[in-house]
XYZ file of C-alpha atoms in Angstrom:
458
model
C 112.719 117.327 136.354
C 111.479 113.930 136.970
C 112.400 111.341 134.484
C 110.413 107.868 134.201
C 112.800 105.652 132.037
C 112.097 102.166 133.381
C 114.529 100.354 130.881
C 117.330 102.695 131.237
C 116.288 103.916 127.503
C 117.885 107.659 127.898
C 121.285 107.493 125.478
C 123.492 109.562 128.226
C 122.608 111.470 131.611
C 120.795 114.714 131.613
C 122.567 117.417 130.801
C 122.578 120.624 132.691
C 120.506 122.743 130.045
C 117.816 120.575 129.515
C 116.872 120.373 133.338
C 113.365 121.805 133.542
C 111.616 122.691 136.461
C 108.000 121.091 137.314
C 108.519 119.202 133.932
C 108.348 114.986 133.541
C 110.351 113.411 130.704
C 108.810 109.541 130.484
C 110.636 107.125 128.041
C 108.197 104.073 127.437
C 109.568 101.019 128.024
C 109.990 99.478 124.167
C 113.333 98.339 124.299
C 114.603 100.929 122.129
C 117.049 103.960 123.012
C 116.602 107.020 122.547
C 119.217 108.555 120.530
C 120.953 111.791 121.393
C 119.557 113.976 118.723
C 116.149 113.504 119.188
C 116.568 114.459 123.077
C 118.006 117.914 121.823
C 114.808 118.143 119.524
C 112.422 117.281 122.355
C 113.807 120.132 124.598
C 114.276 122.330 121.732
C 110.803 121.944 120.779
C 109.132 123.120 124.656
C 107.322 126.374 124.028
C 104.172 126.086 126.541
C 104.177 123.825 129.413
C 100.698 123.258 128.853
C 101.148 121.007 126.216
C 102.326 117.646 125.895
C 105.375 116.927 123.648
C 105.892 113.308 122.200
C 108.506 112.067 119.890
C 107.527 109.704 117.447
C 110.566 109.140 114.330
C 108.822 108.939 111.005
C 111.329 108.195 107.501
C 111.164 110.723 105.027
C 108.468 109.854 102.100
C 107.963 106.246 103.471
C 106.082 107.475 106.282
C 103.357 109.237 103.896
C 103.320 106.357 101.573
C 102.371 103.640 103.963
C 105.724 102.757 106.212
C 103.805 101.009 109.335
C 103.894 103.859 112.381
C 106.711 103.609 115.004
C 105.725 103.660 118.680
C 106.203 107.049 120.406
C 109.288 106.936 122.197
C 108.708 110.138 124.624
C 106.707 112.440 125.984
C 107.344 115.903 127.772
C 105.296 117.320 129.728
C 104.065 119.769 132.971
C 103.727 117.713 136.269
C 100.448 119.634 136.426
C 99.380 117.213 133.388
C 100.686 114.375 135.477
C 96.877 113.043 136.778
C 95.576 113.164 133.188
C 98.936 111.913 130.972
C 97.608 108.159 131.304
C 94.330 108.833 129.874
C 95.752 111.315 127.078
C 98.937 109.249 126.265
C 96.295 105.917 125.642
C 93.816 107.972 123.682
C 96.756 109.418 121.686
C 98.340 106.178 120.795
C 94.934 104.959 119.705
C 94.283 107.880 117.537
C 96.041 107.699 113.902
C 98.332 110.745 113.150
C 95.900 112.845 111.101
C 93.269 112.558 113.901
C 95.004 113.298 116.876
C 96.041 116.979 116.243
C 93.150 118.959 117.276
C 90.859 116.966 120.386
C 94.587 115.863 121.891
C 96.721 118.994 123.603
C 99.919 117.293 122.038
C 102.774 118.224 119.523
C 104.160 115.574 118.268
C 107.563 115.583 116.944
C 108.777 113.466 113.908
C 111.605 114.610 111.865
C 114.973 112.366 111.861
C 118.277 113.355 110.349
C 120.099 110.221 108.792
C 121.806 109.272 111.908
C 118.329 108.990 113.722
C 116.832 107.284 110.241
C 119.654 104.717 110.664
C 119.503 103.863 115.055
C 115.939 103.958 114.427
C 115.067 102.689 111.314
C 117.812 100.387 110.248
C 119.189 99.467 113.989
C 115.925 98.975 116.051
C 113.265 98.564 113.165
C 112.878 94.860 113.756
C 112.130 95.681 117.544
C 110.173 98.142 117.231
C 107.368 97.076 114.199
C 105.978 93.579 113.476
C 105.565 92.476 110.017
C 101.747 93.728 108.220
C 102.226 90.082 106.546
C 104.332 87.234 105.976
C 103.912 85.228 102.798
C 104.048 81.492 103.308
C 105.583 80.097 100.021
C 104.085 76.385 100.577
C 104.833 74.799 97.367
C 106.529 75.351 93.720
C 104.064 73.227 91.635
C 101.064 74.278 90.011
C 98.262 72.952 87.770
C 98.212 75.302 84.905
C 101.241 76.510 82.564
C 99.822 80.051 82.191
C 101.764 81.957 79.206
C 102.963 85.102 81.183
C 103.594 83.220 84.876
C 107.511 83.672 85.387
C 107.258 80.275 87.380
C 105.375 77.944 85.185
C 105.135 79.154 81.799
C 106.166 76.503 79.098
C 107.662 79.596 77.709
C 109.750 80.933 80.441
C 110.370 78.045 82.645
C 113.351 76.726 80.101
C 115.018 80.046 80.893
C 115.278 79.109 84.448
C 118.572 79.071 85.671
C 117.744 77.933 89.589
C 116.488 73.952 90.142
C 113.509 75.878 92.481
C 110.742 74.800 90.291
C 112.068 71.050 89.530
C 110.675 68.718 91.413
C 108.272 69.015 94.141
C 109.247 71.258 96.916
C 106.277 71.285 99.573
C 106.440 73.124 103.401
C 106.386 70.611 105.642
C 104.316 70.175 107.898
C 106.373 71.125 111.090
C 107.398 74.452 108.884
C 103.435 75.089 108.643
C 102.565 74.527 112.700
C 106.166 76.978 113.363
C 104.783 78.931 111.021
C 100.930 78.757 112.610
C 102.445 79.408 116.197
C 104.393 81.947 115.471
C 102.433 84.338 113.228
C 99.447 83.704 116.033
C 101.594 85.244 118.552
C 102.355 87.812 116.690
C 98.802 88.653 115.391
C 100.383 88.546 111.987
C 98.199 87.986 108.612
C 99.381 85.611 106.936
C 99.261 85.241 102.460
C 99.437 82.447 100.825
C 99.574 81.196 97.140
C 102.080 83.636 95.872
C 104.180 81.406 93.552
C 102.257 78.194 93.441
C 99.234 76.859 93.280
C 98.130 76.363 97.420
C 94.893 73.954 96.973
C 97.752 71.302 95.600
C 99.250 70.680 99.031
C 97.947 68.387 101.215
C 98.333 70.001 104.382
C 96.625 73.836 103.492
C 93.247 73.083 104.882
C 94.662 72.154 108.003
C 97.226 74.340 107.956
C 94.541 77.599 108.004
C 92.354 75.834 110.397
C 95.665 75.936 112.938
C 96.699 79.460 111.771
C 93.028 80.572 112.722
C 92.946 78.413 116.206
C 96.962 79.493 117.201
C 95.367 83.726 116.522
C 96.455 84.448 113.152
C 93.860 87.202 112.719
C 93.732 86.780 108.634
C 94.695 84.288 106.072
C 94.555 85.062 102.694
C 95.329 82.541 99.522
C 95.553 83.512 95.895
C 94.332 80.296 93.451
C 93.436 79.753 89.868
C 90.263 78.222 91.284
C 90.185 74.964 89.100
C 90.676 73.133 91.882
C 88.049 74.688 93.901
C 85.093 72.271 94.122
C 82.279 72.254 96.508
C 84.199 70.315 99.178
C 87.116 72.267 99.059
C 85.118 75.718 99.354
C 83.294 74.370 102.178
C 86.617 72.873 104.215
C 88.200 76.805 103.246
C 85.638 78.172 104.342
C 85.106 76.431 108.217
C 88.814 76.544 108.554
C 88.798 79.704 108.747
C 89.895 81.737 105.226
C 89.230 85.479 105.221
C 89.736 86.113 101.950
C 90.477 84.614 98.315
C 91.351 86.101 95.034
C 90.809 83.589 92.347
C 92.983 84.212 89.447
C 90.826 84.225 85.735
C 92.314 87.037 83.228
C 89.795 86.353 80.779
C 85.866 86.338 79.744
C 85.995 84.504 76.739
C 86.556 80.855 76.738
C 88.565 81.488 74.013
C 91.058 83.886 75.838
C 91.011 81.930 79.254
C 92.205 78.910 76.779
C 94.939 80.604 75.128
C 96.029 82.356 78.198
C 95.974 79.479 80.789
C 95.327 76.222 78.523
C 92.255 75.124 80.802
C 88.039 75.408 80.824
C 86.820 78.937 82.058
C 83.468 77.547 82.629
C 84.892 75.519 85.539
C 86.487 77.840 87.439
C 83.342 80.290 87.126
C 81.222 77.881 88.397
C 83.872 77.335 91.159
C 83.576 80.906 92.270
C 79.626 81.409 92.239
C 79.384 77.941 94.129
C 82.048 79.767 96.365
C 79.740 82.484 96.892
C 76.887 80.765 97.513
C 78.112 78.656 100.227
C 79.815 81.434 101.729
C 76.309 82.868 102.157
C 74.567 79.619 103.355
C 77.151 79.300 106.117
C 77.169 82.579 107.020
C 80.770 82.672 106.718
C 82.971 86.397 106.290
C 85.571 86.242 103.689
C 86.112 88.636 101.348
C 86.495 87.283 97.285
C 87.925 88.915 94.441
C 88.520 87.618 91.163
C 91.668 88.981 89.350
C 92.646 89.677 85.428
C 95.774 90.368 84.015
C 96.111 92.641 81.040
C 97.729 89.942 78.807
C 99.018 90.893 75.055
C 96.149 90.940 72.860
C 93.348 90.985 75.160
C 91.030 93.446 73.904
C 90.102 96.544 76.442
C 86.459 95.049 75.707
C 86.935 92.351 77.401
C 88.581 93.727 80.395
C 85.756 95.913 80.967
C 83.012 92.638 80.164
C 85.119 90.691 83.317
C 85.058 93.910 85.351
C 81.111 94.134 85.010
C 80.656 90.394 85.353
C 82.617 90.100 88.768
C 81.914 93.272 89.876
C 78.102 92.194 90.205
C 78.862 88.905 91.828
C 82.299 89.148 93.754
C 83.551 91.500 96.594
C 85.722 92.968 94.148
C 88.136 93.062 91.064
C 92.118 93.263 91.090
C 93.237 94.102 87.239
C 97.156 93.718 87.036
C 99.480 95.195 84.324
C 101.828 92.321 82.840
C 105.034 92.226 84.017
C 107.696 90.503 82.606
C 111.252 89.375 83.722
C 113.537 91.400 81.832
C 117.547 92.663 81.757
C 117.448 90.403 85.174
C 114.600 92.574 86.809
C 110.481 92.877 86.779
C 109.193 95.392 84.017
C 105.871 96.001 83.822
C 104.507 96.342 79.801
C 102.240 99.238 80.947
C 101.757 101.504 84.098
C 98.775 103.166 85.379
C 98.618 107.064 84.501
C 96.016 107.976 86.904
C 99.549 107.877 89.838
C 101.468 110.114 87.525
C 101.060 112.895 89.612
C 101.604 111.784 92.815
C 104.411 109.465 91.889
C 106.315 112.384 90.532
C 105.335 114.155 93.443
C 106.789 112.208 95.725
C 110.317 111.367 93.746
C 110.717 114.851 93.468
C 109.890 114.987 97.639
C 112.387 112.197 97.746
C 114.801 113.676 95.310
C 115.013 110.695 93.135
C 114.363 107.256 95.242
C 112.794 106.967 98.246
C 113.231 104.080 100.814
C 111.542 100.771 99.194
C 108.754 100.019 102.005
C 108.837 96.140 101.273
C 111.434 95.097 103.732
C 109.939 96.997 106.359
C 106.293 95.492 105.933
C 106.994 92.033 104.832
C 108.553 88.796 104.847
C 108.512 85.602 102.449
C 109.165 81.996 103.907
C 109.956 79.307 101.483
C 109.780 75.526 101.665
C 113.579 74.826 102.457
C 113.448 77.776 105.343
C 115.172 80.731 103.025
C 113.606 84.265 103.681
C 112.742 86.467 100.954
C 111.416 90.047 101.419
C 110.081 91.461 98.346
C 107.339 90.758 95.202
C 110.614 91.618 93.112
C 112.742 88.935 95.006
C 109.637 85.992 94.209
C 109.392 87.033 91.044
C 113.536 85.972 90.559
C 112.752 82.868 92.053
C 113.728 80.906 88.890
C 116.154 83.202 87.346
C 118.669 84.503 90.322
C 120.424 81.721 92.191
C 122.679 85.081 93.709
C 119.333 86.749 95.899
C 120.589 86.525 99.597
C 118.442 84.913 102.154
C 117.588 87.047 104.866
C 117.599 84.490 107.713
C 117.321 80.294 107.652
C 113.805 79.527 109.043
C 114.798 76.246 109.870
C 116.901 77.822 112.481
C 115.730 80.535 113.555
C 112.106 82.148 114.758
C 110.603 84.841 112.411
C 111.631 87.358 115.043
C 115.286 86.437 114.986
C 115.168 86.779 111.221
C 113.086 89.833 111.435
C 115.373 92.101 113.741
C 118.224 90.174 112.511
C 122.142 91.821 110.816
C 120.805 90.838 107.516
C 117.565 92.417 107.611
C 118.824 95.588 109.196
C 121.633 95.894 107.168
C 119.224 95.791 103.803
C 117.131 98.641 105.523
C 120.443 100.373 106.311
C 121.355 100.052 102.577
C 117.843 101.071 101.496
C 117.876 104.272 103.702
C 121.137 105.257 102.375
C 120.271 104.341 99.129
C 123.884 102.600 98.437
C 122.518 99.652 96.421
C 125.333 98.661 94.245
C 125.779 95.078 95.551
C 122.001 94.703 96.015
C 121.302 92.724 92.837
C 117.393 92.249 93.416
C 117.269 96.080 94.528
C 119.780 98.129 92.104
C 117.596 98.537 89.026
C 114.247 97.618 90.626
C 110.992 99.561 90.377
C 108.395 98.183 91.963
C 109.457 100.619 94.826
C 107.672 103.309 92.386
C 104.211 101.009 93.189
C 103.962 101.834 96.628
C 102.376 105.318 95.662
C 98.593 104.873 96.205
C 95.708 106.745 94.663
C 91.752 106.428 96.262
C 88.461 107.496 94.986
C 85.000 106.223 94.939
C 82.421 106.317 92.404
C 79.192 105.008 91.793
C 79.524 102.955 94.435
C 82.855 101.544 94.229
C 85.909 102.263 95.727
C 89.151 102.452 93.083
C 92.572 101.648 94.501
C 95.135 102.576 91.987
C 98.831 102.306 91.502
C 101.153 101.681 88.724
C 100.489 97.930 88.842
C 97.373 97.731 89.905
C 93.611 98.670 89.708
C 91.460 96.957 92.608
C 87.936 98.032 92.415
C 86.203 97.285 95.918
C 81.894 97.826 96.670
C 81.655 100.254 99.187
C 80.064 99.165 102.198
């Protein structure tokens, strides 16, 4: 047997019972050692000399519902296919798992046991897979005080037990430059406006422009839109913003005033003007408006909001109200549409599956702390004990992403050993990772427990 292993990633020498004449074992140079049990799986699966075997590990349930695909770590194929393997393997790696099986003569092996899961998805995950996106928390202030906001609400802020939302904590330009460079090098999208009003940051436009110049593929912001006047709108578009969500939460001026304490007509005018400028400048930028299902807001107003903005913007996001209760985020209501899928996956996982968030995202705070999910961000004002998974003042994103703190969290999630994880043990947001999609009357609806996202079909 010919072995191609330029990085010496095989865990042990090839054993006698693994020797197969006229076969080639190829280990791609991803820097991830094969687990011995994975080699056993590969050799046990050899049934035909006319097909290529490929090993690409999966994490049960998590890989089905959105975990990014792992790179293929091994191929075993007949020497007679050597002349075709380069083309075949390139085509295999360019296709999604659902689409390759009929068109390419490759058998995929993906099953893993708990030892392999720890090896691939804890110890080496940060090397194998980059974040799907990075959340940049560029400040801690907002120009509105919405009643339901866990960060700035006049009803909730007096209950804060941390000082994160006191004073003005703005991300430094030095940190912004570092984020733009590193996310550009790795081609990682950035999300801005997670807990703050991003338009308050004096360097926001320059930051977006630098991100795009450095190669960041997508930059998204979420804003309340009150400051989105013509000059800012034009500057954002010209800087290279690729998507924007405007949080409005009302179709009636009285509702907007009660919830957000500001002028509905102003934000509606700003959104319409942004859409006009987008068309005038010929710049691609997805525009959505959002609506939180606040208490005492009737369904008729939600329908009015949805109808109004689907006629103007690219999409509408309807969000179930979340409140901080019993040290965790709790939803007032959940969407029934995903209940069947949710119960299917809970049954398949025999309870809680491995939460996706620390496998797909990281959040950089202005002081350099690293959080890892929406639940940890939700607790920013309430929980002093959330462990930062790194220090961005002293480490790179990659060092943090593949570091011991992230690895240990991923291991605990795989093993469901969360008793010492205050943000995880009673969290229910892992259930929000189940998604149902369907199209109707030219609109695509994406539903989770938390959101209904209406998108115009292209």
